[in-house]
């Protein structure tokens, strides 16, 4: 599994937004009265100037399946709420697992939560007999822009069916989303738990959108905090889900990723959640 960088000048037409020029601010006059305190933050400060959208394209090759992925290639350049702009290690883990279990997808309705640039969901769509059955979601509009870009470059919608891209806010939007799209036989999540507070919302959403009979939720993550694994199990039980951890050490396929994360003091995990029969 390797990333092959294309030429550096190959950029997505989404640049860092320029700062509003000062000349656009309102002029004020002094008519022998005291100047009122004016909050210039709305004039001179646009938070979006700090959002880096200078994506580059790379070829991600996983078990003889190639994906073209537009993304940022440094975590230091992304906003805390835009973690979906880069390819995280657990995304590759889940995509690699899917590539070795292509029958898991088949014609099943598949949903990716917190898809980011969409590595796992795109891999699922590649193995789907009907890519229209695959929906990739995120909660951030900026991330959805690059996610749609990645769908477009990996699927020729004019000649073949392509996966869908949709916004989904965990917890609050789950019922609305369910009314529109129904439930799913496969739900994917790759490196979507960076904050403990997100875990209950994740399982509230999975509990509503996962098909009760035969549905499976695959979650890969890098354990950056030992509390995560226990929280996952607790919230899974609260949502009525059983779970099974897949031992990645039993397969040579994950050896390189496991080794890299171990050197950084982290561990890689892949869980399968499901409703009991």
XYZ file of N, CA and C in Angstrom:
831
model
N 0.851 -1.183 0.000
C 0.000 0.000 0.000
C 0.880 1.224 0.000
N 0.719 2.152 -0.985
C 1.624 3.287 -1.049
C 0.917 4.487 -1.630
N 1.449 5.669 -1.308
C 0.949 6.920 -1.846
C 1.944 7.408 -2.889
N 1.503 7.713 -4.099
C 2.375 8.212 -5.142
C 1.975 9.637 -5.447
N 2.800 10.612 -5.042
C 2.466 12.012 -5.232
C 2.569 12.396 -6.698
N 1.590 13.148 -7.192
C 1.663 13.692 -8.523
C 2.379 15.030 -8.460
N 2.493 15.729 -9.583
C 3.226 16.978 -9.612
C 2.640 17.965 -8.621
N 3.559 18.748 -8.004
C 3.137 19.663 -6.952
C 2.202 20.742 -7.467
N 2.316 21.073 -8.787
C 1.490 22.168 -9.285
C 0.093 21.714 -9.630
N -0.216 20.458 -9.377
C -1.565 19.969 -9.640
C -2.428 20.275 -8.443
N -3.249 21.288 -8.550
C -4.029 21.779 -7.419
C -5.508 21.731 -7.736
N -6.284 21.471 -6.752
C -7.729 21.587 -6.880
C -8.072 23.072 -6.928
N -9.051 23.491 -7.724
C -9.351 24.917 -7.819
C -10.095 25.431 -6.604
N -9.498 25.215 -5.450
C -10.043 25.717 -4.199
C -8.876 26.273 -3.412
N -8.693 27.590 -3.402
C -7.523 28.161 -2.736
C -7.865 28.719 -1.387
N -6.830 29.174 -0.646
C -7.061 29.850 0.622
C -7.684 31.196 0.316
N -8.788 31.491 0.932
C -9.496 32.724 0.628
C -8.681 33.939 1.055
N -8.612 34.990 0.212
C -7.829 36.170 0.569
C -8.499 36.960 1.670
N -7.682 37.688 2.396
C -8.213 38.541 3.451
C -8.962 39.696 2.825
N -10.127 40.084 3.368
C -10.841 41.250 2.849
C -9.945 42.476 2.934
N -9.890 43.273 1.869
C -9.008 44.432 1.877
C -9.591 45.532 2.736
N -8.689 46.313 3.332
C -9.125 47.317 4.293
C -9.968 48.401 3.654
N -9.763 48.635 2.351
C -10.498 49.710 1.695
C -11.978 49.444 1.629
N -12.391 48.204 1.887
C -13.810 47.882 1.841
C -14.526 48.258 3.122
N -13.788 48.677 4.149
C -14.421 49.033 5.408
C -15.119 50.374 5.295
N -16.077 50.597 6.172
C -16.835 51.828 6.141
C -15.994 52.985 6.645
N -16.175 54.175 6.012
C -15.516 55.362 6.500
C -16.370 55.984 7.593
N -15.710 56.578 8.592
C -16.441 57.242 9.659
C -16.022 58.689 9.717
N -16.894 59.549 10.166
C -16.603 60.976 10.277
C -16.765 61.408 11.702
N -16.089 62.506 12.057
C -16.162 63.050 13.401
C -16.927 64.352 13.342
N -18.148 64.328 13.787
C -19.002 65.512 13.786
C -19.044 66.118 15.166
N -17.831 66.361 15.753
C -17.707 66.941 17.085
C -18.390 66.111 18.147
N -18.567 64.832 17.873
C -19.127 63.937 18.882
C -18.123 62.843 19.126
N -18.211 62.205 20.273
C -17.291 61.130 20.585
C -17.551 59.947 19.660
N -16.461 59.360 19.162
C -16.612 58.171 18.317
C -17.174 57.032 19.136
N -18.128 56.348 18.548
C -18.667 55.176 19.211
C -17.680 54.029 19.075
N -17.680 53.158 20.076
C -16.848 51.967 19.982
C -17.398 51.076 18.878
N -16.561 50.774 17.935
C -16.974 49.963 16.798
C -16.212 48.647 16.815
N -16.949 47.580 16.683
C -16.328 46.261 16.600
C -15.941 46.002 15.152
N -14.639 46.122 14.877
C -14.162 45.954 13.512
C -13.896 44.505 13.144
N -14.197 43.585 14.076
C -13.852 42.193 13.803
C -14.577 41.659 12.577
N -15.824 42.127 12.373
C -16.575 41.631 11.229
C -16.033 42.187 9.920
N -15.275 43.315 10.010
C -14.727 43.939 8.819
C -13.369 43.357 8.461
N -12.536 43.207 9.487
C -11.152 42.825 9.242
C -10.848 41.360 9.523
N -11.822 40.624 10.058
C -11.534 39.230 10.396
C -12.530 38.295 9.741
N -12.028 37.458 8.907
C -12.822 36.402 8.282
C -12.173 35.083 8.663
N -12.816 34.276 9.531
C -12.183 33.035 9.986
C -11.815 32.094 8.858
N -12.476 32.231 7.707
C -12.201 31.301 6.624
C -10.849 31.531 5.961
N -10.180 32.673 6.287
C -8.859 32.877 5.702
C -7.862 31.877 6.260
N -8.204 31.237 7.383
C -7.307 30.264 7.991
C -7.617 28.835 7.550
N -8.609 28.667 6.704
C -8.966 27.336 6.222
C -8.151 27.027 4.977
N -7.311 26.041 5.078
C -6.442 25.655 3.976
C -7.161 24.656 3.082
N -7.390 25.051 1.842
C -8.013 24.136 0.880
C -7.098 23.921 -0.325
N -5.804 24.072 -0.115
C -4.837 23.865 -1.202
C -4.515 22.376 -1.319
N -5.511 21.607 -1.740
C -5.372 20.162 -1.823
C -4.451 19.748 -2.973
N -3.788 18.628 -2.802
C -3.024 18.013 -3.881
C -3.534 16.595 -4.090
N -3.267 16.077 -5.262
C -3.770 14.758 -5.630
C -2.680 13.709 -5.489
N -3.053 12.549 -4.948
C -2.136 11.419 -4.836
C -2.868 10.145 -5.234
N -2.119 9.189 -5.702
C -2.661 7.872 -5.996
C -2.480 6.993 -4.766
N -3.567 6.486 -4.260
C -3.531 5.576 -3.122
C -3.802 4.172 -3.645
N -2.805 3.310 -3.553
C -2.948 1.950 -4.057
C -3.090 0.980 -2.898
N -4.211 0.283 -2.882
C -4.514 -0.653 -1.803
C -4.903 -1.994 -2.405
N -4.024 -2.975 -2.231
C -4.327 -4.336 -2.685
C -4.820 -4.360 -4.135
N -4.045 -3.722 -5.012
C -4.308 -3.696 -6.454
C -5.520 -2.861 -6.851
N -6.052 -2.104 -5.926
C -7.122 -1.160 -6.247
C -6.575 0.248 -6.070
N -6.753 1.073 -7.084
C -6.177 2.416 -7.072
C -7.264 3.470 -6.885
N -6.991 4.416 -6.003
C -7.876 5.556 -5.796
C -7.086 6.838 -6.008
N -7.698 7.803 -6.638
C -7.106 9.138 -6.714
C -7.726 9.965 -5.594
N -6.883 10.480 -4.714
C -7.387 11.181 -3.536
C -6.845 12.601 -3.480
N -7.756 13.562 -3.494
C -7.411 14.959 -3.242
C -7.506 15.197 -1.741
N -6.458 15.752 -1.159
C -6.431 15.960 0.291
C -5.289 16.891 0.651
N -5.320 17.386 1.887
C -4.132 17.997 2.460
C -3.222 16.858 2.890
N -1.942 17.082 2.833
C -1.028 15.997 3.182
C -0.201 16.314 4.413
N -0.760 17.216 5.248
C -0.124 17.512 6.531
C -1.204 17.853 7.530
N -1.224 17.158 8.657
C -2.234 17.414 9.685
C -2.063 18.787 10.303
N -0.850 19.352 10.239
C -0.587 20.645 10.872
C -1.259 21.793 10.146
N -1.706 21.558 8.905
C -2.290 22.641 8.123
C -3.806 22.661 8.159
N -4.421 21.741 8.890
C -5.880 21.669 8.911
C -6.454 22.243 10.193
N -7.646 22.793 10.109
C -8.357 23.337 11.252
C -8.846 22.200 12.137
N -9.035 22.476 13.442
C -9.448 21.412 14.365
C -10.773 20.793 13.971
N -11.619 21.562 13.284
C -12.925 21.042 12.884
C -12.906 20.491 11.463
N -11.721 20.467 10.844
C -11.613 20.015 9.467
C -10.627 18.861 9.348
N -10.680 17.975 10.328
C -9.776 16.826 10.311
C -10.042 15.926 9.115
N -11.201 16.092 8.490
C -11.539 15.283 7.325
C -10.799 15.671 6.066
N -9.922 16.667 6.144
C -9.207 17.104 4.954
C -7.981 16.256 4.635
N -7.588 15.354 5.523
C -6.392 14.560 5.284
C -6.718 13.071 5.368
N -5.773 12.243 4.916
C -5.931 10.789 4.982
C -5.281 10.296 6.267
N -6.093 9.790 7.198
C -5.586 9.295 8.466
C -5.248 7.811 8.352
N -4.322 7.322 9.182
C -3.893 5.916 9.083
C -5.035 4.907 9.167
N -6.011 5.150 10.045
C -7.099 4.185 10.202
C -7.990 4.110 8.967
N -7.983 5.162 8.144
C -8.730 5.108 6.887
C -8.130 4.052 5.974
N -6.815 3.981 5.961
C -6.140 2.979 5.142
C -6.384 1.575 5.700
N -6.429 1.478 7.015
C -6.692 0.178 7.643
C -8.047 -0.365 7.196
N -9.075 0.470 7.280
C -10.418 0.013 6.916
C -10.517 -0.266 5.420
N -9.910 0.596 4.608
C -9.926 0.370 3.160
C -9.213 -0.934 2.810
N -8.109 -1.206 3.486
C -7.368 -2.441 3.245
C -8.187 -3.659 3.665
N -8.883 -3.547 4.789
C -9.733 -4.646 5.249
C -10.837 -4.925 4.228
N -11.456 -3.868 3.717
C -12.517 -4.039 2.723
C -11.979 -4.685 1.452
N -10.758 -4.319 1.072
C -10.184 -4.872 -0.158
C -9.942 -6.374 -0.051
N -9.754 -6.866 1.161
C -9.555 -8.301 1.370
C -10.861 -9.025 1.710
N -11.948 -8.257 1.835
C -13.275 -8.845 2.081
C -14.294 -8.168 1.156
N -14.069 -8.220 -0.157
C -14.951 -7.513 -1.093
C -16.391 -7.990 -1.049
N -16.607 -9.245 -0.653
C -17.968 -9.762 -0.577
C -18.790 -9.134 0.525
N -18.127 -8.428 1.439
C -18.843 -7.769 2.529
C -19.785 -6.692 2.010
N -19.396 -6.052 0.908
C -20.201 -4.959 0.361
C -21.256 -5.494 -0.607
N -20.827 -6.097 -1.708
C -21.779 -6.653 -2.676
C -22.818 -5.630 -3.101
N -24.091 -5.970 -2.916
C -25.171 -5.039 -3.259
C -25.783 -4.401 -2.014
N -25.084 -4.481 -0.891
C -25.622 -3.968 0.369
C -25.590 -2.438 0.422
N -26.625 -1.877 1.023
C -26.643 -0.433 1.258
C -25.558 -0.101 2.274
N -24.691 0.825 1.902
C -23.513 1.124 2.709
C -23.416 2.613 2.990
N -23.070 2.941 4.226
C -22.959 4.329 4.668
C -21.604 4.538 5.321
N -20.908 5.609 4.930
C -19.696 5.985 5.656
C -19.976 7.238 6.474
N -19.683 7.161 7.762
C -19.842 8.296 8.665
C -18.513 9.031 8.798
N -18.575 10.366 8.855
C -17.346 11.139 8.985
C -16.350 10.782 7.901
N -16.815 10.757 6.668
C -16.018 10.203 5.567
C -14.748 10.986 5.281
N -14.736 12.285 5.571
C -13.558 13.073 5.234
C -13.331 13.063 3.736
N -12.119 12.699 3.311
C -11.834 12.642 1.877
C -12.359 11.358 1.241
N -12.880 10.435 2.063
C -13.669 9.327 1.533
C -12.945 8.048 1.168
N -11.764 7.808 1.730
C -10.977 6.635 1.329
C -11.747 5.331 1.524
N -12.281 5.106 2.721
C -12.977 3.846 3.000
C -14.255 3.718 2.179
N -15.031 4.788 2.113
C -16.278 4.746 1.362
C -16.065 4.553 -0.129
N -15.032 5.182 -0.671
C -14.719 5.004 -2.088
C -14.289 3.570 -2.377
N -13.519 3.001 -1.452
C -13.114 1.604 -1.617
C -14.341 0.693 -1.590
N -15.269 0.973 -0.678
C -16.502 0.187 -0.622
C -17.276 0.296 -1.930
N -17.335 1.507 -2.480
C -18.066 1.713 -3.729
C -17.414 0.969 -4.893
N -16.088 0.845 -4.854
C -15.379 0.112 -5.907
C -15.781 -1.365 -5.918
N -16.106 -1.894 -4.742
C -16.470 -3.305 -4.640
C -17.979 -3.515 -4.640
N -18.741 -2.447 -4.733
C -20.194 -2.560 -4.731
C -20.705 -2.911 -6.122
N -21.696 -3.772 -6.186
C -22.322 -4.078 -7.470
C -23.205 -2.929 -7.929
N -23.522 -2.025 -7.008
C -24.295 -0.830 -7.331
C -23.778 0.329 -6.481
N -22.788 1.089 -6.980
C -22.206 2.179 -6.193
C -23.218 3.209 -5.701
N -24.378 3.304 -6.369
C -25.423 4.217 -5.889
C -25.944 3.823 -4.522
N -25.672 2.584 -4.116
C -26.086 2.117 -2.791
C -25.151 2.593 -1.686
N -24.077 3.282 -2.067
C -23.076 3.744 -1.104
C -23.217 5.251 -0.918
N -23.343 5.678 0.342
C -23.453 7.105 0.655
C -22.312 7.498 1.583
N -21.569 8.526 1.192
C -20.463 9.040 1.987
C -20.909 10.341 2.638
N -20.738 10.459 3.948
C -21.257 11.627 4.659
C -20.185 12.311 5.498
N -20.417 13.576 5.745
C -19.618 14.357 6.685
C -20.505 15.501 7.160
N -20.063 16.180 8.221
C -20.895 17.244 8.780
C -20.416 18.629 8.364
N -19.272 18.710 7.665
C -18.674 20.001 7.351
C -18.737 20.269 5.850
N -19.229 21.445 5.479
C -19.416 21.764 4.067
C -18.103 21.804 3.302
N -17.042 22.329 3.934
C -15.741 22.383 3.267
C -15.229 20.978 2.960
N -15.419 20.083 3.910
C -14.992 18.700 3.706
C -15.847 18.036 2.632
N -17.137 18.338 2.612
C -18.018 17.760 1.594
C -17.602 18.183 0.187
N -17.033 19.385 0.065
C -16.561 19.841 -1.246
C -15.469 18.925 -1.794
N -14.468 18.643 -0.964
C -13.369 17.791 -1.443
C -13.817 16.331 -1.535
N -14.765 15.933 -0.699
C -15.318 14.581 -0.785
C -16.009 14.374 -2.128
N -16.817 15.349 -2.544
C -17.485 15.244 -3.840
C -16.465 15.227 -4.975
N -15.405 16.024 -4.820
C -14.332 16.023 -5.819
C -13.744 14.623 -5.978
N -13.520 13.944 -4.855
C -12.934 12.604 -4.912
C -13.886 11.576 -5.521
N -15.172 11.765 -5.288
C -16.149 10.898 -5.954
C -16.083 11.113 -7.463
N -16.028 12.379 -7.868
C -16.040 12.711 -9.291
C -14.820 12.167 -10.033
N -13.644 12.214 -9.399
C -12.434 11.779 -10.105
C -12.266 10.259 -10.095
N -12.994 9.573 -9.229
C -12.873 8.115 -9.159
C -14.016 7.375 -9.836
N -15.090 8.104 -10.149
C -16.241 7.490 -10.808
C -16.716 8.406 -11.920
N -16.823 7.869 -13.108
C -17.333 8.616 -14.243
C -18.852 8.510 -14.226
N -19.476 9.536 -13.669
C -20.931 9.481 -13.492
C -21.677 9.410 -14.820
N -21.023 9.814 -15.906
C -21.684 9.767 -17.208
C -21.758 8.341 -17.746
N -20.837 7.487 -17.283
C -20.789 6.130 -17.809
C -21.081 5.055 -16.771
N -20.976 5.401 -15.516
C -21.203 4.401 -14.474
C -21.880 5.043 -13.272
N -22.499 4.240 -12.473
C -23.129 4.739 -11.266
C -22.061 5.123 -10.252
N -22.330 6.160 -9.497
C -21.351 6.664 -8.536
C -21.974 6.721 -7.151
N -21.140 6.644 -6.102
C -21.669 6.806 -4.746
C -22.185 8.219 -4.535
N -22.997 8.384 -3.517
C -23.586 9.679 -3.213
C -22.812 10.369 -2.099
N -22.967 11.676 -2.036
C -22.323 12.489 -1.006
C -23.408 13.286 -0.295
N -23.426 13.249 1.036
C -24.490 13.925 1.779
C -23.984 14.431 3.123
N -24.646 15.472 3.614
C -24.306 16.003 4.933
C -25.061 15.226 6.008
N -24.364 14.943 7.098
C -24.995 14.268 8.233
C -24.322 14.717 9.518
N -25.094 15.341 10.376
C -24.636 15.726 11.708
C -25.045 14.615 12.660
N -24.084 14.020 13.328
C -24.395 12.904 14.218
C -25.393 13.311 15.289
N -26.263 12.406 15.619
C -27.231 12.650 16.685
C -28.436 13.405 16.192
N -28.282 14.695 15.981
C -29.421 15.563 15.685
C -30.063 15.284 14.332
N -29.281 14.857 13.350
C -29.815 14.657 12.001
C -30.196 13.209 11.693
N -29.955 12.311 12.621
C -30.109 10.884 12.321
C -31.529 10.518 11.894
N -32.532 11.046 12.582
C -33.917 10.705 12.237
C -34.295 11.236 10.859
N -33.894 12.472 10.570
C -34.184 13.062 9.260
C -33.493 12.270 8.158
N -32.240 11.915 8.410
C -31.463 11.147 7.439
C -32.103 9.776 7.206
N -32.570 9.165 8.279
C -33.213 7.852 8.166
C -34.494 7.938 7.349
N -35.271 8.986 7.560
C -36.510 9.154 6.802
C -36.238 9.293 5.306
N -35.100 9.876 4.968
C -34.764 10.104 3.559
C -34.108 8.894 2.910
N -33.190 8.240 3.646
C -32.382 7.179 3.035
C -32.646 5.776 3.592
N -33.373 5.682 4.692
C -33.618 4.380 5.291
C -32.458 3.907 6.148
N -32.406 2.598 6.411
C -31.324 2.023 7.210
C -30.301 1.354 6.286
N -29.157 1.001 6.877
C -28.037 0.495 6.079
C -27.556 -0.844 6.614
N -27.160 -1.688 5.683
C -26.650 -3.008 6.064
C -25.187 -2.955 6.485
N -24.466 -1.976 5.962
C -23.065 -1.780 6.333
C -22.842 -0.303 6.637
N -22.261 -0.024 7.798
C -21.855 1.337 8.149
C -20.358 1.317 8.421
N -19.664 2.317 7.900
C -18.217 2.414 8.038
C -17.835 3.673 8.809
N -16.806 3.550 9.623
C -16.251 4.704 10.325
C -14.748 4.524 10.448
N -13.967 5.478 9.958
C -12.508 5.359 9.989
C -11.900 6.606 10.616
N -11.260 6.418 11.766
C -10.628 7.525 12.493
C -11.605 8.683 12.689
N -12.765 8.372 13.226
C -13.797 9.391 13.419
C -13.960 9.793 14.883
N -13.139 9.242 15.771
C -13.278 9.576 17.195
C -12.003 10.260 17.697
N -12.010 11.571 17.592
C -10.895 12.370 18.085
C -11.201 12.965 19.454
N -12.490 13.028 19.808
C -12.911 13.606 21.077
C -13.895 12.660 21.755
N -13.736 12.410 23.036
C -14.641 11.493 23.758
C -16.105 11.891 23.655
N -16.384 13.199 23.623
C -17.772 13.660 23.571
C -18.493 13.217 22.299
N -17.732 12.881 21.265
C -18.349 12.487 19.998
C -18.824 11.041 20.004
N -18.306 10.240 20.919
C -18.604 8.803 20.903
C -20.081 8.500 21.171
N -20.726 9.124 22.171
C -22.168 8.866 22.348
C -22.986 9.250 21.121
N -22.646 10.375 20.480
C -23.374 10.802 19.286
C -23.161 9.822 18.138
N -21.957 9.301 18.036
C -21.662 8.311 16.997
C -22.571 7.097 17.141
N -22.683 6.571 18.357
C -23.473 5.355 18.538
C -24.972 5.626 18.544
N -25.383 6.827 18.914
C -26.796 7.186 18.742
C -27.161 7.120 17.264
N -26.263 7.625 16.431
C -26.493 7.646 14.987
C -26.474 6.238 14.402
N -25.480 5.453 14.795
C -25.391 4.073 14.308
C -26.609 3.270 14.754
N -27.035 3.472 15.996
C -28.185 2.743 16.517
C -29.448 2.981 15.716
N -29.567 4.181 15.135
C -30.756 4.509 14.354
C -30.632 4.110 12.887
N -29.420 4.130 12.354
C -29.251 3.932 10.917
C -28.803 2.530 10.515
N -28.341 1.731 11.474
C -27.904 0.374 11.146
C -29.100 -0.575 11.102
N -29.162 -1.385 10.064
C -30.236 -2.364 9.934
C -30.157 -3.361 11.082
N -31.291 -3.634 11.697
C -31.314 -4.485 12.891
C -30.883 -5.914 12.591
N -31.338 -6.450 11.475
C -31.030 -7.842 11.150
C -29.897 -7.904 10.127
N -28.763 -8.409 10.557
C -27.643 -8.606 9.640
C -26.784 -7.392 9.384
N -27.110 -6.259 10.008
C -26.317 -5.051 9.809
C -24.997 -5.109 10.559
N -23.967 -4.465 10.012
C -22.661 -4.451 10.656
C -22.048 -3.053 10.565
N -21.480 -2.614 11.669
C -20.777 -1.331 11.737
C -19.299 -1.620 11.944
N -18.472 -1.252 10.962
C -17.028 -1.439 11.046
C -16.371 -0.121 11.429
N -15.622 -0.137 12.502
C -14.975 1.075 13.011
C -13.487 0.826 13.190
N -12.676 1.574 12.461
C -11.225 1.509 12.643
C -10.771 2.816 13.283
N -9.828 2.714 14.192
C -9.332 3.933 14.838
C -7.945 3.713 15.414
N -7.247 4.820 15.571
C -5.950 4.824 16.231
C -6.191 5.224 17.674
N -5.789 4.381 18.597
C -6.042 4.649 20.015
C -5.053 5.690 20.535
N -5.502 6.933 20.566
C -4.662 8.025 21.045
C -4.867 8.282 22.533
N -5.878 7.638 23.085
C -6.189 7.793 24.503
C -6.853 6.496 24.966
N -6.344 5.917 26.035
C -6.836 4.608 26.481
C -8.308 4.609 26.874
N -8.864 5.792 27.114
C -10.273 5.859 27.513
C -11.203 5.532 26.342
N -10.718 5.687 25.104
C -11.578 5.515 23.943
C -12.167 4.111 23.837
N -11.326 3.105 24.006
C -11.807 1.727 23.842
C -12.919 1.398 24.825
N -12.773 1.838 26.065
C -13.806 1.567 27.060
C -15.080 2.340 26.761
N -14.935 3.592 26.321
C -16.111 4.389 25.962
C -16.860 3.765 24.789
N -16.122 3.261 23.818
C -16.757 2.619 22.669
C -17.623 1.446 23.100
N -17.079 0.620 23.961
C -17.812 -0.562 24.416
C -19.034 -0.169 25.240
N -18.873 0.841 26.095
C -19.989 1.297 26.933
C -21.120 1.850 26.083
N -20.782 2.710 25.123
C -21.807 3.325 24.283
C -22.432 2.309 23.330
N -21.649 1.342 22.895
C -22.207 0.294 22.032
C -23.291 -0.475 22.772
N -23.000 -0.851 24.007
C -23.995 -1.574 24.809
C -25.238 -0.719 25.030
N -25.036 0.574 25.263
C -26.176 1.476 25.482
C -27.076 1.549 24.257
N -26.487 1.332 23.089
C -27.256 1.356 21.843
C -27.754 -0.023 21.438
N -27.536 -1.021 22.312
C -28.017 -2.374 22.038
C -27.140 -3.173 21.103
N -25.877 -2.765 20.950
C -24.980 -3.428 20.015
C -24.008 -4.367 20.721
N -23.753 -5.492 20.106
C -22.648 -6.351 20.506
C -21.426 -5.952 19.692
N -20.263 -6.461 20.083
C -19.060 -6.070 19.349
C -18.036 -7.196 19.352
N -17.156 -7.105 18.372
C -16.058 -8.057 18.229
C -14.860 -7.286 17.703
N -13.722 -7.391 18.390
C -12.520 -6.741 17.870
C -11.809 -7.693 16.923
N -11.478 -7.187 15.749
C -10.763 -7.969 14.747
C -9.267 -7.829 15.015
N -8.595 -8.948 15.184
C -7.168 -8.938 15.510
C -6.351 -8.673 14.246
N -5.874 -7.453 14.110
C -5.112 -7.081 12.924
C -3.732 -7.720 12.893
N -3.247 -8.122 14.060
C -1.912 -8.723 14.125
C -1.860 -10.105 13.484
N -3.026 -10.693 13.253
C -3.066 -12.024 12.647
C -2.817 -11.986 11.143
N -2.850 -10.790 10.570
C -2.678 -10.657 9.127
C -1.433 -9.837 8.799
N -0.705 -10.284 7.800
C 0.480 -9.559 7.336
C 0.100 -8.261 6.632
N -1.153 -8.155 6.196
C -1.578 -6.997 5.420
C -1.449 -5.690 6.201
N -1.600 -5.755 7.514
C -1.617 -4.541 8.330
C -0.291 -4.288 9.047
N 0.695 -5.101 8.740
C 1.958 -5.073 9.479
C 2.629 -3.702 9.447
N 2.708 -3.093 8.269
C 3.404 -1.810 8.140
C 2.714 -0.707 8.928
N 1.381 -0.637 8.822
C 0.639 0.409 9.525
C 0.750 0.221 11.028
N 0.602 -1.009 11.490
C 0.702 -1.295 12.921
C 2.075 -0.900 13.444
N 3.108 -1.206 12.670
C 4.476 -0.889 13.077
C 4.701 0.614 13.162
N 4.195 1.349 12.177
C 4.357 2.802 12.166
C 3.690 3.441 13.376
N 2.475 3.012 13.681
C 1.752 3.596 14.808
C 2.362 3.169 16.138
N 2.865 1.951 16.202
C 3.509 1.479 17.428
C 4.740 2.312 17.729
N 5.499 2.659 16.692
C 6.681 3.501 16.868
C 6.310 4.874 17.407
N 5.092 5.312 17.112
C 4.616 6.611 17.593
C 3.881 6.488 18.925
N 3.867 5.286 19.496
C 3.226 5.078 20.792
C 1.729 4.915 20.728
N 1.212 4.542 19.541
C -0.231 4.376 19.381
C -0.540 2.958 18.910
N -1.783 2.553 19.110
C -2.213 1.231 18.659
C -3.372 1.355 17.676
N -3.450 0.405 16.752
C -4.478 0.407 15.715
C -5.551 -0.617 16.070
N -6.817 -0.225 15.920
C -7.918 -1.124 16.275
C -8.963 -1.156 15.166
N -9.595 -2.307 15.025
C -10.718 -2.465 14.108
C -11.798 -3.268 14.819
N -12.965 -2.641 15.010
C -14.084 -3.279 15.699
C -15.232 -3.531 14.729
N -15.955 -4.596 14.996
C -17.190 -4.903 14.279
C -18.326 -4.870 15.294
N -19.322 -4.009 15.045
C -20.485 -3.879 15.925
C -21.726 -4.381 15.187
N -22.639 -4.990 15.929
C -23.835 -5.563 15.310
C -24.908 -5.763 16.381
N -26.145 -5.809 15.937
C -27.243 -6.106 16.850
C -27.310 -7.614 17.075
N -27.520 -8.053 18.311
C -27.617 -9.494 18.572
C -28.842 -10.080 17.883
N -28.725 -11.341 17.494
C -29.843 -12.029 16.820
C -31.004 -12.233 17.797
